Amino acid sequence: MKKFYQQTKTEVRRQINGSLKPLTDAQAAEHQKKYGKNELVEGKKKSIFQIFLEQYKDFLVIILIFAAVISGFLGDVESMLVILTVITINAVLGTVQTIKAEQSLAGLKQLSSPMAKVLRNGQIVKIPSGEVTVGDEVILEAGDQVPADGRILTSASLKVDESALTGESLAVDKEDMVLEGIAALGDQKNMLFSGSFVTYGRGSFLVTSIGMETEVGKIAALLKNTSEKKTPLQVNLDQFGQKLSVIIMVFCALLFAINVWQGKPIGDAFMFATALAVAAIPEALSSIVTIVLSFGTRKMAKEGAVIRKLQAVEGLGSVSVICSDKTGTLTQNKMTVEHYYIEQKCYAADVLKKEQPLVMQLLTESILCSDAMVIDGKEIGDPTETALIHFGNRLGVDAEEVRKIHPRLSEIPFDSERKLMSTLHDINGERFMITKGAVDVLLDRISMIQMDGKIQPITKKDKNNIIEQNQKFSRNGLRVLAFAYKKMEGVSEICIEDESEYIFLGLISMMDPPREESKMAVEECIKAGMKPVMITGDHKVTAAAIAKRIGILKDEREACEGVELDALSDEELKDFVEGISVYARVSPEHKIRIVRAWQEKGNIVAMTGDGVNDAPALKQADIGVAMGITGTEVSKDASAMVLTDDNFATIIKAVENGRNVYENIKHSIQFLLSGNFGGILAVLYASIMALPVPFAPVHLLFINLLTDSLPAIALGLEPHSPKVMERKPRPMNESILTKDFLIRIGAEGFVIAVMTMIGYTIGLETGTPVLARTMAFAVLCMSRLVHGYNSKSNTPVIFTKKFWNNRYLLGAFVFGMLLITAVVMIPGLHMIFKVQTLTIEQLMIVYGLAFLNLPLVQCFKGIMVKIKK
């Protein structure tokens, strides 16, 4: 069956209503029963309690709950309460992070206009847009919002802003016509779509789709069916949790078996296993990652990137493909005059010469034959006309002053059929009609040309030169207006019949130019190993011209239109995307397919967008980036990040921040795991040697939550380095637990364990098991504080400026040392922490063993660097 845009309005009327008459109230009620209400359907959302419970799914958390329950059964209530408090705090943090409302569909609902004018029983009536049904004839005028999708019936210079749906920045002319073949959404000139706005003229249309069947409805359905992607860090931490869980279970089972074999009571064996589990699990890891990411969001916000979803901070650092919208992101979203053509010569707009009379005439007449105004910096009117006003301003020609001196006496407004606009003015004592419009249309009506101050008949060669220049402009993606005039002595009103026998004045070409910083940002993007891709609703020629200027497009063959994607299967598309840098005239479905194709090739994809049509792709992308200035609420709610300046360069800055945040998080994780591994080795050593338990669970929780957490957070706030942008993005499947990473954790953990067990042995030989436990606890705790400085880098830092460049780490170190000293020296805290007071000599031994970690680990790092060289 033919599409509605391929049929005449009579055929559409008969197909929808069975007749050519407007609906009656009875027919409308029947249609409402058949097609339902004109509204978007929202899916069921999870309750806050469900989200809260989901935080306990993590296997590491389940092990901790198990450890807490065992501790409770064995009478260790303090440990049980501390463990449960920790995991509850983490669950609350996770819940708060997750409940950032999914308002995308709510935003889409706001696109439905509150009231609509329809023909019912042959009369125009106003009804709520929710009651508009298939078959209704809707009446529109400038300022109205379109309440449903439909086929144009009548059009009087009707122009519609469809940018939220198609991404095309300029208003589109709508008229009653029949289209041949398949047409993209932005090319369906005889169709109107729900959520778009009438900017000019008036008209009427027959409703063909309502609610979820409209183009906006299809986007809503795509949003519902598009799942958010986990960032690489989330995937890594999930995998890390699973691997760590298995390792812990194996060690706990081994330890339990050893203790039982040695003849210890099962209760004591459980306590040993519990201590090991608590020592191994970095309880505060998720809280630390959340806090580090939160600090990352603050830094990004200062640079114009507001992060809506915390994990996106790090996810940006892994991005390997950036799919960007054109208008406003890579360009200035402001039509600007680029060139003008007079007397058979082309000039760049920035070399305007006031002394050229024809230039001043072109400037003056272009301003007179336009309706746009700029009041207090605010532009009112068509973007191409505001470009003409700014063009005049460059030479100090004030539009309002020119219009006062030469007031408009008569006009023929622009319409899409004529593609012309004409105005009548008195200039220098003579009456002139000025006309601007499409080059091909106006050129057929020109008989004379102004050259070297003289007016002479236009020749075929002159016309060919003008046509050739117009084609050059068009090939470069420029929008071109032709200007002409004629004397109209004694005429007070002009009409369409007067639009002939003109004198050619000149051409003005304009475009939405690239942002100044776009070219440099694209260069940085490519240098950092990322592929920039332009996806736009605009025409291919315009898109390709901009992409060439800023370095995205090197070869014309790397540009294609959305229609070409329809002929490709998903498998074929995966191969196709590799060779394409620019996509023009794309639909929301195309955008999702492009993003998904890149993802299936193992890439992390960032997608920018501002319209309703971008929302599904923003949600599908690993990192959805919405525009803060021009963006719709729908696109913002579907995104992970919002740019306050709508600038592509800000994304590159955000990527740099993301890469640094990931590096810092890795250092934090290395710090936590190497310290925990030291604790595991100490417990295992004591178990194998049949020694008393070196730590109570409360000791390990104290270390993990207090003396470990602050340095780990401080490491996450290490000063950023621009050198991260000299590396390629890390592979999507790269695990945190790489071979080198595990070697560092093992070696550093071993050094910490040796120092701890030396302290434990000294305590055991000179006093009671409680003293040994106290010294082991104090050495382990302080060793881990000192180890914060070892974890700043994978290379030695002890004699470099980098050693002192993090004031947060210094603060965490001092606070932690004071805290642990207070715990072992203040008698009032001994009952809680199951320790005893140390003598000054014992305290000095503890300090000495802890500080020995620094030179030993720094030497190890130096040796590793030399081995790699």
mmCIF file of N, CA and C in Angstrom, residues 211-271:
data_model
loop_
_atom_site.group_PDB
_atom_site.id
_atom_site.type_symbol
_atom_site.label_atom_id
_atom_site.label_comp_id
_atom_site.label_asym_id
_atom_site.label_seq_id
_atom_site.Cartn_x
_atom_site.Cartn_y
_atom_site.Cartn_z
ATOM 1 N N GLY A 211 -1.239 9.471 19.149
ATOM 2 C CA GLY A 211 -0.647 8.756 20.281
ATOM 3 C C GLY A 211 0.634 8.021 19.943
ATOM 4 N N MET A 212 0.682 6.737 20.313
ATOM 5 C CA MET A 212 1.898 5.930 20.136
ATOM 6 C C MET A 212 2.182 5.596 18.672
ATOM 7 N N GLU A 213 1.218 5.871 17.763
ATOM 8 C CA GLU A 213 1.437 5.589 16.330
ATOM 9 C C GLU A 213 2.087 6.768 15.606
ATOM 10 N N THR A 214 2.191 7.935 16.278
ATOM 11 C CA THR A 214 2.847 9.095 15.663
ATOM 12 C C THR A 214 4.358 8.882 15.673
ATOM 13 N N GLU A 215 5.080 9.761 14.976
ATOM 14 C CA GLU A 215 6.551 9.663 14.977
ATOM 15 C C GLU A 215 7.098 9.854 16.390
ATOM 16 N N VAL A 216 6.512 10.793 17.156
ATOM 17 C CA VAL A 216 6.918 10.991 18.555
ATOM 18 C C VAL A 216 6.602 9.737 19.362
ATOM 19 N N GLY A 217 5.457 9.118 19.071
ATOM 20 C CA GLY A 217 5.066 7.880 19.759
ATOM 21 C C GLY A 217 6.040 6.752 19.492
ATOM 22 N N LYS A 218 6.502 6.681 18.232
ATOM 23 C CA LYS A 218 7.480 5.641 17.883
ATOM 24 C C LYS A 218 8.787 5.850 18.648
ATOM 25 N N ILE A 219 9.156 7.142 18.833
ATOM 26 C CA ILE A 219 10.355 7.452 19.612
ATOM 27 C C ILE A 219 10.153 7.033 21.068
ATOM 28 N N ALA A 220 8.935 7.287 21.601
ATOM 29 C CA ALA A 220 8.623 6.872 22.973
ATOM 30 C C ALA A 220 8.761 5.360 23.115
ATOM 31 N N ALA A 221 8.287 4.621 22.090
ATOM 32 C CA ALA A 221 8.394 3.155 22.126
ATOM 33 C C ALA A 221 9.856 2.722 22.072
ATOM 34 N N LEU A 222 10.645 3.432 21.235
ATOM 35 C CA LEU A 222 12.080 3.122 21.155
ATOM 36 C C LEU A 222 12.760 3.350 22.499
ATOM 37 N N LEU A 223 12.347 4.443 23.180
ATOM 38 C CA LEU A 223 12.930 4.751 24.490
ATOM 39 C C LEU A 223 12.631 3.645 25.487
ATOM 40 N N LYS A 224 11.392 3.140 25.433
ATOM 41 C CA LYS A 224 10.986 2.069 26.361
ATOM 42 C C LYS A 224 11.768 0.794 26.085
ATOM 43 N N ASN A 225 12.060 0.553 24.809
ATOM 44 C CA ASN A 225 12.720 -0.704 24.420
ATOM 45 C C ASN A 225 14.240 -0.595 24.382
ATOM 46 N N THR A 226 14.758 0.614 24.667
ATOM 47 C CA THR A 226 16.204 0.805 24.631
ATOM 48 C C THR A 226 16.752 0.733 26.045
ATOM 49 N N SER A 227 17.597 -0.236 26.289
ATOM 50 C CA SER A 227 18.148 -0.367 27.641
ATOM 51 C C SER A 227 19.408 0.470 27.762
ATOM 52 N N GLU A 228 19.615 1.039 28.961
ATOM 53 C CA GLU A 228 20.823 1.821 29.194
ATOM 54 C C GLU A 228 22.022 0.882 29.253
ATOM 55 N N LYS A 229 23.134 1.349 28.735
ATOM 56 C CA LYS A 229 24.340 0.534 28.715
ATOM 57 C C LYS A 229 25.146 0.760 29.977
ATOM 58 N N LYS A 230 25.759 -0.326 30.479
ATOM 59 C CA LYS A 230 26.661 -0.170 31.614
ATOM 60 C C LYS A 230 27.973 0.426 31.114
ATOM 61 N N THR A 231 28.575 1.300 31.933
ATOM 62 C CA THR A 231 29.863 1.871 31.545
ATOM 63 C C THR A 231 30.944 0.806 31.743
ATOM 64 N N PRO A 232 32.124 1.000 31.102
ATOM 65 C CA PRO A 232 33.200 0.019 31.258
ATOM 66 C C PRO A 232 33.573 -0.216 32.720
ATOM 67 N N LEU A 233 33.542 0.859 33.527
ATOM 68 C CA LEU A 233 33.891 0.697 34.943
ATOM 69 C C LEU A 233 32.887 -0.195 35.654
ATOM 70 N N GLN A 234 31.578 0.014 35.356
ATOM 71 C CA GLN A 234 30.548 -0.837 35.968
ATOM 72 C C GLN A 234 30.771 -2.300 35.585
ATOM 73 N N VAL A 235 31.043 -2.536 34.299
ATOM 74 C CA VAL A 235 31.288 -3.905 33.826
ATOM 75 C C VAL A 235 32.528 -4.476 34.517
ATOM 76 N N ASN A 236 33.587 -3.646 34.569
ATOM 77 C CA ASN A 236 34.832 -4.075 35.201
ATOM 78 C C ASN A 236 34.647 -4.406 36.672
ATOM 79 N N LEU A 237 33.913 -3.532 37.377
ATOM 80 C CA LEU A 237 33.705 -3.767 38.808
ATOM 81 C C LEU A 237 32.836 -5.000 39.044
ATOM 82 N N ASP A 238 31.852 -5.217 38.142
ATOM 83 C CA ASP A 238 31.023 -6.432 38.247
ATOM 84 C C ASP A 238 31.891 -7.680 38.092
ATOM 85 N N GLN A 239 32.729 -7.665 37.038
ATOM 86 C CA GLN A 239 33.616 -8.818 36.789
ATOM 87 C C GLN A 239 34.608 -8.985 37.935
ATOM 88 N N PHE A 240 35.135 -7.844 38.392
ATOM 89 C CA PHE A 240 36.091 -7.858 39.496
ATOM 90 C C PHE A 240 35.447 -8.452 40.750
ATOM 91 N N GLY A 241 34.200 -8.055 41.032
ATOM 92 C CA GLY A 241 33.477 -8.582 42.192
ATOM 93 C C GLY A 241 33.285 -10.085 42.106
ATOM 94 N N GLN A 242 32.927 -10.558 40.890
ATOM 95 C CA GLN A 242 32.715 -12.004 40.713
ATOM 96 C C GLN A 242 34.014 -12.785 40.918
ATOM 97 N N LYS A 243 35.104 -12.293 40.297
ATOM 98 C CA LYS A 243 36.395 -12.990 40.429
ATOM 99 C C LYS A 243 36.873 -12.976 41.881
ATOM 100 N N LEU A 244 36.766 -11.801 42.516
ATOM 101 C CA LEU A 244 37.210 -11.669 43.905
ATOM 102 C C LEU A 244 36.397 -12.575 44.827
ATOM 103 N N SER A 245 35.087 -12.667 44.558
ATOM 104 C CA SER A 245 34.205 -13.521 45.363
ATOM 105 C C SER A 245 34.663 -14.976 45.320
ATOM 106 N N VAL A 246 34.974 -15.448 44.100
ATOM 107 C CA VAL A 246 35.420 -16.846 43.946
ATOM 108 C C VAL A 246 36.722 -17.067 44.711
ATOM 109 N N ILE A 247 37.682 -16.123 44.539
ATOM 110 C CA ILE A 247 38.981 -16.252 45.221
ATOM 111 C C ILE A 247 38.784 -16.278 46.738
ATOM 112 N N ILE A 248 37.929 -15.383 47.234
ATOM 113 C CA ILE A 248 37.685 -15.305 48.679
ATOM 114 C C ILE A 248 37.072 -16.600 49.202
ATOM 115 N N MET A 249 36.081 -17.117 48.459
ATOM 116 C CA MET A 249 35.428 -18.356 48.894
ATOM 117 C C MET A 249 36.431 -19.516 48.968
ATOM 118 N N VAL A 250 37.330 -19.566 47.967
ATOM 119 C CA VAL A 250 38.350 -20.626 47.949
ATOM 120 C C VAL A 250 39.274 -20.491 49.163
ATOM 121 N N PHE A 251 39.753 -19.240 49.410
ATOM 122 C CA PHE A 251 40.650 -19.013 50.548
ATOM 123 C C PHE A 251 39.963 -19.308 51.883
ATOM 124 N N CYS A 252 38.691 -18.874 51.997
ATOM 125 C CA CYS A 252 37.951 -19.102 53.245
ATOM 126 C C CYS A 252 37.762 -20.601 53.500
ATOM 127 N N ALA A 253 37.408 -21.339 52.430
ATOM 128 C CA ALA A 253 37.206 -22.786 52.569
ATOM 129 C C ALA A 253 38.519 -23.464 52.950
ATOM 130 N N LEU A 254 39.620 -23.013 52.311
ATOM 131 C CA LEU A 254 40.942 -23.577 52.599
ATOM 132 C C LEU A 254 41.332 -23.323 54.055
ATOM 133 N N LEU A 255 41.133 -22.077 54.486
ATOM 134 C CA LEU A 255 41.474 -21.691 55.861
ATOM 135 C C LEU A 255 40.646 -22.472 56.875
ATOM 136 N N PHE A 256 39.339 -22.600 56.601
ATOM 137 C CA PHE A 256 38.437 -23.342 57.492
ATOM 138 C C PHE A 256 38.900 -24.797 57.610
ATOM 139 N N ALA A 257 39.248 -25.382 56.450
ATOM 140 C CA ALA A 257 39.694 -26.787 56.435
ATOM 141 C C ALA A 257 40.985 -26.961 57.240
ATOM 142 N N ILE A 258 41.939 -26.014 57.074
ATOM 143 C CA ILE A 258 43.213 -26.093 57.812
ATOM 144 C C ILE A 258 42.974 -26.043 59.315
ATOM 145 N N ASN A 259 42.100 -25.111 59.727
ATOM 146 C CA ASN A 259 41.821 -24.954 61.154
ATOM 147 C C ASN A 259 41.147 -26.182 61.755
ATOM 148 N N VAL A 260 40.179 -26.742 61.018
ATOM 149 C CA VAL A 260 39.483 -27.946 61.501
ATOM 150 C C VAL A 260 40.482 -29.109 61.568
ATOM 151 N N TRP A 261 41.334 -29.233 60.539
ATOM 152 C CA TRP A 261 42.351 -30.308 60.501
ATOM 153 C C TRP A 261 43.334 -30.196 61.672
ATOM 154 N N GLN A 262 43.593 -28.896 62.057
ATOM 155 C CA GLN A 262 44.508 -28.685 63.186
ATOM 156 C C GLN A 262 43.833 -28.954 64.534
ATOM 157 N N GLY A 263 42.541 -29.287 64.501
ATOM 158 C CA GLY A 263 41.832 -29.650 65.721
ATOM 159 C C GLY A 263 41.193 -28.489 66.449
ATOM 160 N N LYS A 264 41.091 -27.318 65.799
ATOM 161 C CA LYS A 264 40.448 -26.168 66.446
ATOM 162 C C LYS A 264 38.936 -26.336 66.418
ATOM 163 N N PRO A 265 38.227 -25.765 67.410
ATOM 164 C CA PRO A 265 36.764 -25.825 67.409
ATOM 165 C C PRO A 265 36.203 -25.192 66.126
ATOM 166 N N ILE A 266 35.051 -25.736 65.711
ATOM 167 C CA ILE A 266 34.434 -25.224 64.468
ATOM 168 C C ILE A 266 34.119 -23.734 64.584
ATOM 169 N N GLY A 267 33.713 -23.288 65.782
ATOM 170 C CA GLY A 267 33.403 -21.865 65.994
ATOM 171 C C GLY A 267 34.609 -20.997 65.727
ATOM 172 N N ASP A 268 35.779 -21.402 66.256
ATOM 173 C CA ASP A 268 37.008 -20.636 66.032
ATOM 174 C C ASP A 268 37.403 -20.660 64.550
ATOM 175 N N ALA A 269 37.197 -21.840 63.918
ATOM 176 C CA ALA A 269 37.512 -21.965 62.489
ATOM 177 C C ALA A 269 36.671 -20.991 61.663
ATOM 178 N N PHE A 270 35.383 -20.891 62.049
ATOM 179 C CA PHE A 270 34.487 -19.936 61.378
ATOM 180 C C PHE A 270 34.975 -18.504 61.581
ATOM 181 N N MET A 271 35.430 -18.199 62.811
ATOM 182 C CA MET A 271 35.899 -16.847 63.103
ATOM 183 C C MET A 271 37.109 -16.497 62.226
#
